[in-house]
PDB file of C-alpha atoms in Angstrom:
ATOM      1  CA  UNK E   1     127.040  85.218 121.255  1.00  0.00           C
ATOM      2  CA  UNK E   2     127.162  88.201 122.782  1.00  0.00           C
ATOM      3  CA  UNK E   3     123.232  88.514 123.534  1.00  0.00           C
ATOM      4  CA  UNK E   4     123.186  84.802 124.659  1.00  0.00           C
ATOM      5  CA  UNK E   5     126.162  85.572 127.251  1.00  0.00           C
ATOM      6  CA  UNK E   6     124.427  89.083 128.283  1.00  0.00           C
ATOM      7  CA  UNK E   7     121.558  87.151 128.893  1.00  0.00           C
ATOM      8  CA  UNK E   8     122.527  84.224 130.618  1.00  0.00           C
ATOM      9  CA  UNK E   9     124.705  86.546 132.957  1.00  0.00           C
ATOM     10  CA  UNK E  10     121.613  89.072 134.073  1.00  0.00           C
ATOM     11  CA  UNK E  11     119.329  85.709 134.323  1.00  0.00           C
ATOM     12  CA  UNK E  12     122.290  84.512 137.129  1.00  0.00           C
ATOM     13  CA  UNK E  13     121.752  87.874 138.529  1.00  0.00           C
ATOM     14  CA  UNK E  14     117.730  87.364 138.650  1.00  0.00           C
ATOM     15  CA  UNK E  15     118.132  83.755 140.098  1.00  0.00           C
ATOM     16  CA  UNK E  16     120.866  84.989 143.284  1.00  0.00           C
ATOM     17  CA  UNK E  17     118.299  87.771 144.312  1.00  0.00           C
ATOM     18  CA  UNK E  18     115.279  87.486 146.337  1.00  0.00           C
ATOM     19  CA  UNK E  19     112.158  88.630 144.947  1.00  0.00           C
ATOM     20  CA  UNK E  20     111.947  91.345 147.999  1.00  0.00           C
ATOM     21  CA  UNK E  21     114.530  93.041 146.070  1.00  0.00           C
ATOM     22  CA  UNK E  22     112.337  93.989 143.434  1.00  0.00           C
ATOM     23  CA  UNK E  23     111.231  97.552 143.924  1.00  0.00           C
ATOM     24  CA  UNK E  24     107.659  99.045 142.396  1.00  0.00           C
ATOM     25  CA  UNK E  25     106.783 102.118 140.329  1.00  0.00           C
ATOM     26  CA  UNK E  26     103.304 103.979 141.286  1.00  0.00           C
ATOM     27  CA  UNK E  27     101.698 102.350 138.092  1.00  0.00           C
ATOM     28  CA  UNK E  28     102.461  99.108 139.263  1.00  0.00           C
ATOM     29  CA  UNK E  29     105.872  97.876 137.485  1.00  0.00           C
ATOM     30  CA  UNK E  30     108.451  95.671 139.235  1.00  0.00           C
ATOM     31  CA  UNK E  31     112.334  96.824 138.852  1.00  0.00           C
ATOM     32  CA  UNK E  32     115.554  95.860 139.929  1.00  0.00           C
ATOM     33  CA  UNK E  33     118.531  98.370 138.550  1.00  0.00           C
ATOM     34  CA  UNK E  34     121.914  95.885 138.128  1.00  0.00           C
ATOM     35  CA  UNK E  35     124.140  98.972 137.934  1.00  0.00           C
ATOM     36  CA  UNK E  36     124.591 101.850 139.501  1.00  0.00           C
ATOM     37  CA  UNK E  37     126.537 104.049 137.187  1.00  0.00           C
ATOM     38  CA  UNK E  38     127.572 107.599 137.908  1.00  0.00           C
ATOM     39  CA  UNK E  39     126.138 110.552 135.921  1.00  0.00           C
ATOM     40  CA  UNK E  40     122.887 112.520 134.951  1.00  0.00           C
ATOM     41  CA  UNK E  41     119.582 110.509 135.237  1.00  0.00           C
ATOM     42  CA  UNK E  42     117.534 110.633 131.935  1.00  0.00           C
ATOM     43  CA  UNK E  43     115.241 113.580 131.784  1.00  0.00           C
ATOM     44  CA  UNK E  44     112.021 114.438 130.669  1.00  0.00           C
ATOM     45  CA  UNK E  45     112.403 114.755 126.287  1.00  0.00           C
ATOM     46  CA  UNK E  46     116.031 113.172 126.291  1.00  0.00           C
ATOM     47  CA  UNK E  47     116.618 110.543 123.466  1.00  0.00           C
ATOM     48  CA  UNK E  48     117.751 107.300 124.772  1.00  0.00           C
ATOM     49  CA  UNK E  49     119.171 104.631 122.660  1.00  0.00           C
ATOM     50  CA  UNK E  50     119.011 101.094 124.243  1.00  0.00           C
ATOM     51  CA  UNK E  51     119.167  97.499 123.819  1.00  0.00           C
ATOM     52  CA  UNK E  52     116.049  95.578 125.044  1.00  0.00           C
ATOM     53  CA  UNK E  53     114.781  91.925 125.137  1.00  0.00           C
ATOM     54  CA  UNK E  54     111.572  91.209 125.982  1.00  0.00           C
ATOM     55  CA  UNK E  55     110.565  87.904 127.470  1.00  0.00           C
ATOM     56  CA  UNK E  56     107.326  86.241 129.246  1.00  0.00           C
ATOM     57  CA  UNK E  57     108.000  85.089 132.653  1.00  0.00           C
ATOM     58  CA  UNK E  58     109.065  81.369 131.381  1.00  0.00           C
ATOM     59  CA  UNK E  59     111.956  83.056 129.438  1.00  0.00           C
ATOM     60  CA  UNK E  60     110.400  82.765 126.264  1.00  0.00           C
ATOM     61  CA  UNK E  61     112.021  85.788 124.307  1.00  0.00           C
ATOM     62  CA  UNK E  62     109.256  87.616 122.426  1.00  0.00           C
ATOM     63  CA  UNK E  63     111.787  90.153 120.692  1.00  0.00           C
ATOM     64  CA  UNK E  64     115.378  91.315 121.269  1.00  0.00           C
ATOM     65  CA  UNK E  65     117.205  94.607 119.729  1.00  0.00           C
ATOM     66  CA  UNK E  66     120.232  91.759 119.551  1.00  0.00           C
ATOM     67  CA  UNK E  67     118.516  89.496 117.301  1.00  0.00           C
ATOM     68  CA  UNK E  68     117.533  92.301 115.283  1.00  0.00           C
ATOM     69  CA  UNK E  69     121.176  93.754 115.125  1.00  0.00           C
ATOM     70  CA  UNK E  70     120.420  97.120 116.509  1.00  0.00           C
ATOM     71  CA  UNK E  71     119.345  99.045 119.229  1.00  0.00           C
ATOM     72  CA  UNK E  72     116.533 101.374 119.412  1.00  0.00           C
ATOM     73  CA  UNK E  73     115.937 104.806 120.452  1.00  0.00           C
ATOM     74  CA  UNK E  74     112.973 106.811 121.983  1.00  0.00           C
ATOM     75  CA  UNK E  75     112.399 109.917 123.446  1.00  0.00           C
ATOM     76  CA  UNK E  76     111.261 110.165 127.106  1.00  0.00           C
ATOM     77  CA  UNK E  77     107.445 111.301 127.332  1.00  0.00           C
ATOM     78  CA  UNK E  78     105.416 111.582 130.555  1.00  0.00           C
ATOM     79  CA  UNK E  79     103.979 107.969 131.535  1.00  0.00           C
ATOM     80  CA  UNK E  80     100.796 107.410 130.302  1.00  0.00           C
ATOM     81  CA  UNK E  81     100.625 103.516 131.276  1.00  0.00           C
ATOM     82  CA  UNK E  82     102.618 101.311 133.290  1.00  0.00           C
ATOM     83  CA  UNK E  83     103.843  99.548 129.809  1.00  0.00           C
ATOM     84  CA  UNK E  84     105.205 102.616 128.562  1.00  0.00           C
ATOM     85  CA  UNK E  85     108.538 102.514 130.864  1.00  0.00           C
ATOM     86  CA  UNK E  86     108.413 105.839 131.182  1.00  0.00           C
ATOM     87  CA  UNK E  87     108.376 105.660 134.917  1.00  0.00           C
ATOM     88  CA  UNK E  88     111.448 103.297 134.404  1.00  0.00           C
ATOM     89  CA  UNK E  89     113.802 105.778 132.301  1.00  0.00           C
ATOM     90  CA  UNK E  90     114.395 108.809 134.459  1.00  0.00           C
ATOM     91  CA  UNK E  91     115.897 106.544 137.283  1.00  0.00           C
ATOM     92  CA  UNK E  92     118.652 105.394 134.959  1.00  0.00           C
ATOM     93  CA  UNK E  93     121.799 106.538 133.311  1.00  0.00           C
ATOM     94  CA  UNK E  94     124.317 105.726 130.327  1.00  0.00           C
ATOM     95  CA  UNK E  95     125.304 102.137 130.794  1.00  0.00           C
ATOM     96  CA  UNK E  96     123.026 101.062 133.441  1.00  0.00           C
ATOM     97  CA  UNK E  97     121.002  97.788 132.909  1.00  0.00           C
ATOM     98  CA  UNK E  98     117.611  97.251 134.605  1.00  0.00           C
ATOM     99  CA  UNK E  99     114.884  94.340 135.028  1.00  0.00           C
ATOM    100  CA  UNK E 100     111.579  95.313 134.551  1.00  0.00           C
ATOM    101  CA  UNK E 101     108.409  93.462 135.237  1.00  0.00           C
ATOM    102  CA  UNK E 102     105.350  94.750 133.845  1.00  0.00           C
ATOM    103  CA  UNK E 103     101.746  92.948 134.951  1.00  0.00           C
ATOM    104  CA  UNK E 104     100.279  91.434 131.875  1.00  0.00           C
ATOM    105  CA  UNK E 105      97.126  92.151 133.621  1.00  0.00           C
ATOM    106  CA  UNK E 106      97.301  95.693 133.229  1.00  0.00           C
ATOM    107  CA  UNK E 107      98.278  95.636 129.823  1.00  0.00           C
ATOM    108  CA  UNK E 108      95.177  93.707 128.743  1.00  0.00           C
ATOM    109  CA  UNK E 109      92.778  95.234 131.319  1.00  0.00           C
ATOM    110  CA  UNK E 110      89.394  95.890 129.488  1.00  0.00           C
ATOM    111  CA  UNK E 111      90.376  93.515 126.243  1.00  0.00           C
ATOM    112  CA  UNK E 112      91.080  90.479 128.049  1.00  0.00           C
ATOM    113  CA  UNK E 113      89.751  89.081 124.594  1.00  0.00           C
ATOM    114  CA  UNK E 114      92.909  89.776 123.129  1.00  0.00           C
ATOM    115  CA  UNK E 115      95.285  88.060 125.661  1.00  0.00           C
ATOM    116  CA  UNK E 116      97.964  85.821 123.950  1.00  0.00           C
ATOM    117  CA  UNK E 117      98.054  82.171 125.970  1.00  0.00           C
ATOM    118  CA  UNK E 118     101.316  82.602 126.899  1.00  0.00           C
ATOM    119  CA  UNK E 119     100.295  85.738 129.349  1.00  0.00           C
ATOM    120  CA  UNK E 120      97.901  84.409 131.726  1.00  0.00           C
ATOM    121  CA  UNK E 121      96.536  85.995 134.670  1.00  0.00           C
ATOM    122  CA  UNK E 122      99.136  87.008 137.105  1.00  0.00           C
ATOM    123  CA  UNK E 123     101.855  86.619 134.801  1.00  0.00           C
ATOM    124  CA  UNK E 124     104.227  89.382 133.585  1.00  0.00           C
ATOM    125  CA  UNK E 125     105.885  91.023 130.534  1.00  0.00           C
ATOM    126  CA  UNK E 126     109.459  91.273 131.404  1.00  0.00           C
ATOM    127  CA  UNK E 127     112.032  93.601 129.942  1.00  0.00           C
ATOM    128  CA  UNK E 128     115.891  93.920 130.438  1.00  0.00           C
ATOM    129  CA  UNK E 129     116.973  96.860 128.994  1.00  0.00           C
ATOM    130  CA  UNK E 130     121.040  98.400 128.536  1.00  0.00           C
ATOM    131  CA  UNK E 131     120.970 102.315 128.092  1.00  0.00           C
ATOM    132  CA  UNK E 132     123.550 103.241 125.438  1.00  0.00           C
ATOM    133  CA  UNK E 133     123.600 106.595 124.908  1.00  0.00           C
ATOM    134  CA  UNK E 134     121.222 109.619 126.555  1.00  0.00           C
ATOM    135  CA  UNK E 135     121.134 112.904 123.890  1.00  0.00           C
ATOM    136  CA  UNK E 136     119.175 116.081 124.138  1.00  0.00           C
ATOM    137  CA  UNK E 137     116.601 116.151 121.651  1.00  0.00           C
ATOM    138  CA  UNK E 138     118.715 118.821 119.756  1.00  0.00           C
ATOM    139  CA  UNK E 139     121.408 116.598 119.688  1.00  0.00           C
ATOM    140  CA  UNK E 140     119.696 113.882 118.442  1.00  0.00           C
ATOM    141  CA  UNK E 141     118.241 115.471 115.743  1.00  0.00           C
ATOM    142  CA  UNK E 142     121.376 116.684 114.810  1.00  0.00           C
ATOM    143  CA  UNK E 143     123.180 113.834 114.682  1.00  0.00           C
ATOM    144  CA  UNK E 144     119.984 112.047 112.651  1.00  0.00           C
ATOM    145  CA  UNK E 145     120.138 114.359 110.349  1.00  0.00           C
ATOM    146  CA  UNK E 146     123.928 114.268 109.806  1.00  0.00           C
ATOM    147  CA  UNK E 147     123.397 110.504 109.460  1.00  0.00           C
ATOM    148  CA  UNK E 148     120.807 110.653 106.716  1.00  0.00           C
ATOM    149  CA  UNK E 149     122.949 112.894 104.579  1.00  0.00           C
ATOM    150  CA  UNK E 150     125.651 110.792 104.744  1.00  0.00           C
ATOM    151  CA  UNK E 151     123.363 107.821 104.031  1.00  0.00           C
ATOM    152  CA  UNK E 152     122.030 109.777 100.997  1.00  0.00           C
ATOM    153  CA  UNK E 153     125.060 110.993  99.559  1.00  0.00           C
ATOM    154  CA  UNK E 154     126.541 107.457  99.636  1.00  0.00           C
ATOM    155  CA  UNK E 155     123.243 106.006  98.201  1.00  0.00           C
ATOM    156  CA  UNK E 156     123.329 108.529  95.244  1.00  0.00           C
ATOM    157  CA  UNK E 157     127.172 107.651  94.482  1.00  0.00           C
ATOM    158  CA  UNK E 158     126.037 103.953  94.345  1.00  0.00           C
ATOM    159  CA  UNK E 159     123.427 104.752  92.047  1.00  0.00           C
ATOM    160  CA  UNK E 160     125.740 106.819  89.862  1.00  0.00           C
ATOM    161  CA  UNK E 161     128.191 104.552  89.692  1.00  0.00           C
ATOM    162  CA  UNK E 162     125.227 101.696  88.581  1.00  0.00           C
ATOM    163  CA  UNK E 163     124.070 103.885  85.868  1.00  0.00           C
ATOM    164  CA  UNK E 164     127.564 104.904  84.658  1.00  0.00           C
ATOM    165  CA  UNK E 165     128.771 100.218  84.442  1.00  0.00           C
ATOM    166  CA  UNK E 166     125.736  99.798  82.406  1.00  0.00           C
ATOM    167  CA  UNK E 167     125.868 102.742  80.188  1.00  0.00           C
ATOM    168  CA  UNK E 168     122.231 103.931  80.839  1.00  0.00           C
ATOM    169  CA  UNK E 169     121.311 107.140  79.205  1.00  0.00           C
ATOM    170  CA  UNK E 170     118.709 108.349  81.862  1.00  0.00           C
ATOM    171  CA  UNK E 171     116.186 110.983  82.165  1.00  0.00           C
ATOM    172  CA  UNK E 172     115.526 112.459  85.595  1.00  0.00           C
ATOM    173  CA  UNK E 173     112.666 113.702  87.202  1.00  0.00           C
ATOM    174  CA  UNK E 174     111.733 116.709  89.781  1.00  0.00           C
ATOM    175  CA  UNK E 175     110.860 113.614  92.271  1.00  0.00           C
ATOM    176  CA  UNK E 176     114.639 112.372  91.597  1.00  0.00           C
ATOM    177  CA  UNK E 177     113.344 108.766  89.394  1.00  0.00           C
ATOM    178  CA  UNK E 178     115.947 108.089  86.930  1.00  0.00           C
ATOM    179  CA  UNK E 179     114.675 106.330  83.567  1.00  0.00           C
ATOM    180  CA  UNK E 180     114.853 105.147  80.390  1.00  0.00           C
ATOM    181  CA  UNK E 181     112.552 104.035  77.722  1.00  0.00           C
ATOM    182  CA  UNK E 182     114.314 100.869  76.553  1.00  0.00           C
ATOM    183  CA  UNK E 183     111.197 100.280  73.747  1.00  0.00           C
ATOM    184  CA  UNK E 184     109.355 102.905  72.706  1.00  0.00           C
ATOM    185  CA  UNK E 185     105.615 102.557  71.756  1.00  0.00           C
ATOM    186  CA  UNK E 186     102.728 105.071  70.273  1.00  0.00           C
ATOM    187  CA  UNK E 187      99.821 103.055  71.765  1.00  0.00           C
ATOM    188  CA  UNK E 188      97.545 104.146  74.327  1.00  0.00           C
ATOM    189  CA  UNK E 189      99.325 106.037  77.589  1.00  0.00           C
ATOM    190  CA  UNK E 190      97.892 105.322  80.996  1.00  0.00           C
ATOM    191  CA  UNK E 191      96.410 108.197  82.966  1.00  0.00           C
ATOM    192  CA  UNK E 192      95.747 107.802  86.623  1.00  0.00           C
ATOM    193  CA  UNK E 193      93.053 104.974  87.751  1.00  0.00           C
ATOM    194  CA  UNK E 194      93.914 102.937  84.779  1.00  0.00           C
ATOM    195  CA  UNK E 195      94.556  99.352  85.619  1.00  0.00           C
ATOM    196  CA  UNK E 196      97.807  98.325  84.089  1.00  0.00           C
ATOM    197  CA  UNK E 197      99.374  94.919  83.273  1.00  0.00           C
ATOM    198  CA  UNK E 198     103.055  95.025  83.910  1.00  0.00           C
ATOM    199  CA  UNK E 199     106.093  92.734  83.517  1.00  0.00           C
ATOM    200  CA  UNK E 200     108.926  93.264  85.667  1.00  0.00           C
ATOM    201  CA  UNK E 201     112.576  92.098  86.842  1.00  0.00           C
ATOM    202  CA  UNK E 202     113.981  94.129  90.142  1.00  0.00           C
ATOM    203  CA  UNK E 203     117.380  94.324  91.028  1.00  0.00           C
ATOM    204  CA  UNK E 204     119.203  95.786  93.880  1.00  0.00           C
ATOM    205  CA  UNK E 205     122.712  98.075  92.836  1.00  0.00           C
ATOM    206  CA  UNK E 206     124.512  94.759  92.552  1.00  0.00           C
ATOM    207  CA  UNK E 207     122.455  93.295  89.974  1.00  0.00           C
ATOM    208  CA  UNK E 208     121.081  90.794  92.340  1.00  0.00           C
ATOM    209  CA  UNK E 209     117.446  89.552  91.225  1.00  0.00           C
ATOM    210  CA  UNK E 210     114.487  89.789  94.120  1.00  0.00           C
ATOM    211  CA  UNK E 211     111.373  89.515  92.442  1.00  0.00           C
ATOM    212  CA  UNK E 212     110.040  89.381  88.931  1.00  0.00           C
ATOM    213  CA  UNK E 213     107.041  88.428  87.291  1.00  0.00           C
ATOM    214  CA  UNK E 214     108.762  86.496  84.717  1.00  0.00           C
ATOM    215  CA  UNK E 215     109.169  82.252  85.581  1.00  0.00           C
ATOM    216  CA  UNK E 216     112.037  81.939  83.758  1.00  0.00           C
ATOM    217  CA  UNK E 217     113.755  84.827  84.806  1.00  0.00           C
ATOM    218  CA  UNK E 218     112.658  83.832  88.707  1.00  0.00           C
ATOM    219  CA  UNK E 219     113.950  80.108  87.899  1.00  0.00           C
ATOM    220  CA  UNK E 220     117.364  81.274  86.520  1.00  0.00           C
ATOM    221  CA  UNK E 221     117.958  83.615  89.288  1.00  0.00           C
ATOM    222  CA  UNK E 222     116.929  81.345  92.057  1.00  0.00           C
ATOM    223  CA  UNK E 223     113.892  83.013  93.522  1.00  0.00           C
ATOM    224  CA  UNK E 224     111.303  80.871  92.092  1.00  0.00           C
ATOM    225  CA  UNK E 225     108.642  80.158  94.028  1.00  0.00           C
ATOM    226  CA  UNK E 226     106.461  76.987  93.693  1.00  0.00           C
ATOM    227  CA  UNK E 227     102.672  77.886  93.646  1.00  0.00           C
ATOM    228  CA  UNK E 228     103.087  81.414  92.576  1.00  0.00           C
ATOM    229  CA  UNK E 229     101.350  82.802  89.510  1.00  0.00           C
ATOM    230  CA  UNK E 230     103.628  83.909  87.089  1.00  0.00           C
ATOM    231  CA  UNK E 231     101.955  86.796  85.308  1.00  0.00           C
ATOM    232  CA  UNK E 232     101.880  90.639  84.394  1.00  0.00           C
ATOM    233  CA  UNK E 233     101.073  92.121  87.675  1.00  0.00           C
ATOM    234  CA  UNK E 234      97.934  94.151  87.772  1.00  0.00           C
ATOM    235  CA  UNK E 235      98.151  97.757  89.040  1.00  0.00           C
ATOM    236  CA  UNK E 236      96.013 100.352  89.226  1.00  0.00           C
ATOM    237  CA  UNK E 237      98.511 103.357  88.678  1.00  0.00           C
ATOM    238  CA  UNK E 238      98.572 106.471  90.442  1.00  0.00           C
ATOM    239  CA  UNK E 239      96.662 105.184  93.627  1.00  0.00           C
ATOM    240  CA  UNK E 240      99.230 104.479  95.995  1.00  0.00           C
ATOM    241  CA  UNK E 241      98.764 100.687  95.577  1.00  0.00           C
ATOM    242  CA  UNK E 242     102.631 100.422  94.636  1.00  0.00           C
ATOM    243  CA  UNK E 243     105.633 102.359  95.552  1.00  0.00           C
ATOM    244  CA  UNK E 244     105.978 105.723  94.533  1.00  0.00           C
ATOM    245  CA  UNK E 245     108.426 105.272  91.884  1.00  0.00           C
ATOM    246  CA  UNK E 246     106.372 102.941  90.163  1.00  0.00           C
ATOM    247  CA  UNK E 247     103.074 104.867  89.982  1.00  0.00           C
ATOM    248  CA  UNK E 248     105.249 107.950  88.701  1.00  0.00           C
ATOM    249  CA  UNK E 249     107.344 105.699  86.270  1.00  0.00           C
ATOM    250  CA  UNK E 250     104.435 103.630  84.838  1.00  0.00           C
ATOM    251  CA  UNK E 251     102.590 106.871  84.162  1.00  0.00           C
ATOM    252  CA  UNK E 252     105.431 108.045  81.766  1.00  0.00           C
ATOM    253  CA  UNK E 253     105.127 104.885  79.450  1.00  0.00           C
ATOM    254  CA  UNK E 254     102.690 103.585  76.479  1.00  0.00           C
ATOM    255  CA  UNK E 255     101.232 100.394  76.427  1.00  0.00           C
ATOM    256  CA  UNK E 256     103.659  98.259  74.572  1.00  0.00           C
ATOM    257  CA  UNK E 257     106.933 100.151  75.728  1.00  0.00           C
ATOM    258  CA  UNK E 258     109.535  99.055  77.923  1.00  0.00           C
ATOM    259  CA  UNK E 259     111.744 101.077  80.474  1.00  0.00           C
ATOM    260  CA  UNK E 260     114.854 101.017  83.344  1.00  0.00           C
ATOM    261  CA  UNK E 261     113.415 102.303  86.217  1.00  0.00           C
ATOM    262  CA  UNK E 262     116.024 103.757  88.822  1.00  0.00           C
ATOM    263  CA  UNK E 263     114.408 104.561  91.851  1.00  0.00           C
ATOM    264  CA  UNK E 264     115.924 106.007  94.552  1.00  0.00           C
ATOM    265  CA  UNK E 265     114.896 104.663  98.447  1.00  0.00           C
ATOM    266  CA  UNK E 266     112.731 107.768  99.028  1.00  0.00           C
ATOM    267  CA  UNK E 267     110.227 107.034  96.433  1.00  0.00           C
ATOM    268  CA  UNK E 268     110.946 102.828  97.061  1.00  0.00           C
ATOM    269  CA  UNK E 269     111.219 101.241 100.794  1.00  0.00           C
ATOM    270  CA  UNK E 270     112.894 103.964 102.346  1.00  0.00           C
ATOM    271  CA  UNK E 271     114.918 103.837 105.231  1.00  0.00           C
ATOM    272  CA  UNK E 272     112.749 100.521 106.669  1.00  0.00           C
ATOM    273  CA  UNK E 273     113.885  98.333 103.825  1.00  0.00           C
ATOM    274  CA  UNK E 274     111.441  95.405 102.862  1.00  0.00           C
ATOM    275  CA  UNK E 275     112.332  91.611 103.081  1.00  0.00           C
ATOM    276  CA  UNK E 276     115.674  91.121 101.708  1.00  0.00           C
ATOM    277  CA  UNK E 277     116.036  94.903 100.390  1.00  0.00           C
ATOM    278  CA  UNK E 278     118.060  96.702 103.051  1.00  0.00           C
ATOM    279  CA  UNK E 279     117.276 100.553 104.052  1.00  0.00           C
ATOM    280  CA  UNK E 280     118.015 103.379 102.019  1.00  0.00           C
ATOM    281  CA  UNK E 281     118.385 100.981  98.794  1.00  0.00           C
ATOM    282  CA  UNK E 282     117.771 102.286  95.461  1.00  0.00           C
ATOM    283  CA  UNK E 283     116.112  99.982  93.391  1.00  0.00           C
ATOM    284  CA  UNK E 284     116.284  98.835  89.795  1.00  0.00           C
ATOM    285  CA  UNK E 285     113.060  97.865  87.534  1.00  0.00           C
ATOM    286  CA  UNK E 286     112.846  96.600  83.878  1.00  0.00           C
ATOM    287  CA  UNK E 287     109.348  97.175  83.419  1.00  0.00           C
ATOM    288  CA  UNK E 288     106.964  96.290  80.142  1.00  0.00           C
ATOM    289  CA  UNK E 289     103.751  97.751  80.203  1.00  0.00           C
ATOM    290  CA  UNK E 290     101.756  94.876  78.479  1.00  0.00           C
ATOM    291  CA  UNK E 291      98.240  96.385  78.635  1.00  0.00           C
ATOM    292  CA  UNK E 292      96.347  99.279  79.484  1.00  0.00           C
ATOM    293  CA  UNK E 293      92.565  99.124  81.082  1.00  0.00           C
ATOM    294  CA  UNK E 294      91.188 102.643  81.026  1.00  0.00           C
ATOM    295  CA  UNK E 295      88.948 103.775  83.114  1.00  0.00           C
ATOM    296  CA  UNK E 296      86.161 106.453  81.808  1.00  0.00           C
ATOM    297  CA  UNK E 297      87.960 109.874  82.523  1.00  0.00           C
ATOM    298  CA  UNK E 298      86.018 112.720  82.952  1.00  0.00           C
ATOM    299  CA  UNK E 299      86.837 115.176  80.096  1.00  0.00           C
ATOM    300  CA  UNK E 300      88.783 118.428  81.141  1.00  0.00           C
ATOM    301  CA  UNK E 301      86.308 121.124  80.874  1.00  0.00           C
ATOM    302  CA  UNK E 302      87.482 124.031  78.429  1.00  0.00           C
ATOM    303  CA  UNK E 303      87.650 127.423  79.860  1.00  0.00           C
ATOM    304  CA  UNK E 304      85.121 129.547  77.594  1.00  0.00           C
ATOM    305  CA  UNK E 305      86.350 131.841  75.238  1.00  0.00           C
ATOM    306  CA  UNK E 306      86.297 135.372  76.307  1.00  0.00           C
ATOM    307  CA  UNK E 307      84.247 137.191  73.535  1.00  0.00           C
ATOM    308  CA  UNK E 308      86.076 140.958  72.455  1.00  0.00           C
ATOM    309  CA  UNK E 309      83.846 143.617  72.401  1.00  0.00           C
ATOM    310  CA  UNK E 310      85.239 146.042  69.793  1.00  0.00           C
ATOM    311  CA  UNK E 311      84.039 149.569  70.862  1.00  0.00           C
ATOM    312  CA  UNK E 312      82.689 151.775  67.884  1.00  0.00           C
ATOM    313  CA  UNK E 313      84.822 155.015  67.704  1.00  0.00           C
ATOM    314  CA  UNK E 314      83.253 157.945  67.868  1.00  0.00           C
ATOM    315  CA  UNK E 315      82.419 160.029  64.681  1.00  0.00           C
ATOM    316  CA  UNK E 316      84.137 163.559  65.037  1.00  0.00           C
ATOM    317  CA  UNK E 317      82.128 166.324  63.470  1.00  0.00           C
ATOM    318  CA  UNK E 318      84.369 168.245  60.960  1.00  0.00           C
ATOM    319  CA  UNK E 319      84.261 172.005  61.822  1.00  0.00           C
ATOM    320  CA  UNK E 320      82.882 174.190  59.246  1.00  0.00           C
ATOM    321  CA  UNK E 321      84.904 177.240  58.256  1.00  0.00           C
TER     322      UNK E 321
END
């Protein structure tokens, strides 16, 4: 609602002002600053936090940080093109709002075949920007590091609570992967590059199943998808085709074994998240290594044995008296 009211208010301001009120940058962007707040202007290398709405000339919203639920950050660099807005930011200070129109012709110059139909010749990409925070690069780095440490500590505490609540006796690898083998096996152990068939159930720390290869579990969890084949997933292990926690964890197993992997976000989807998986989420996977299809691995050459050369003892002639 706040986003809608903000956009309506700015639209009203734009409608009330004639086109002649727009000013132009050297590279050809048109702009109008709605507020002139007192304060130091944004400088080269500053880090800014801001809300932005991207629209067409016909007010079709292409992207909105308000809709996304969080603002964005950017470091101010020398302007390389009209679309990077680095001509505009140094004109602003904290709490300033600005309307910017970037000619679509300049964006698609030289590759007009990539121009979408909603950006006809002579149209503009419109930005409505609100500056929330301006920081020096050092201050921004310090703040981000402190926030990351806080999030990392909270993630570790949540994972520890899950492990304790589920009475898991886990081992921890050097990378931070935690695992427990729930069904051991003495069958073939995979190596990097082998193709594996894996059944799995993926959960968040609140025990919500977000994905599985097993149809009955998908139906009971409410994640069933019509038309999707429910069968063991084929993975070429150790090649980056899956998240790092899987690449590492599956190599710890043997064909026929089962395990629970507790994978920290750094070995999963990190600070970006994925779909319904939130950023900085530790994930829990129950996995079964159904089959190992080994490739031909090169034998590791053994170092040649060094010959031991025994030195002959020199005979010492006996002295005659």
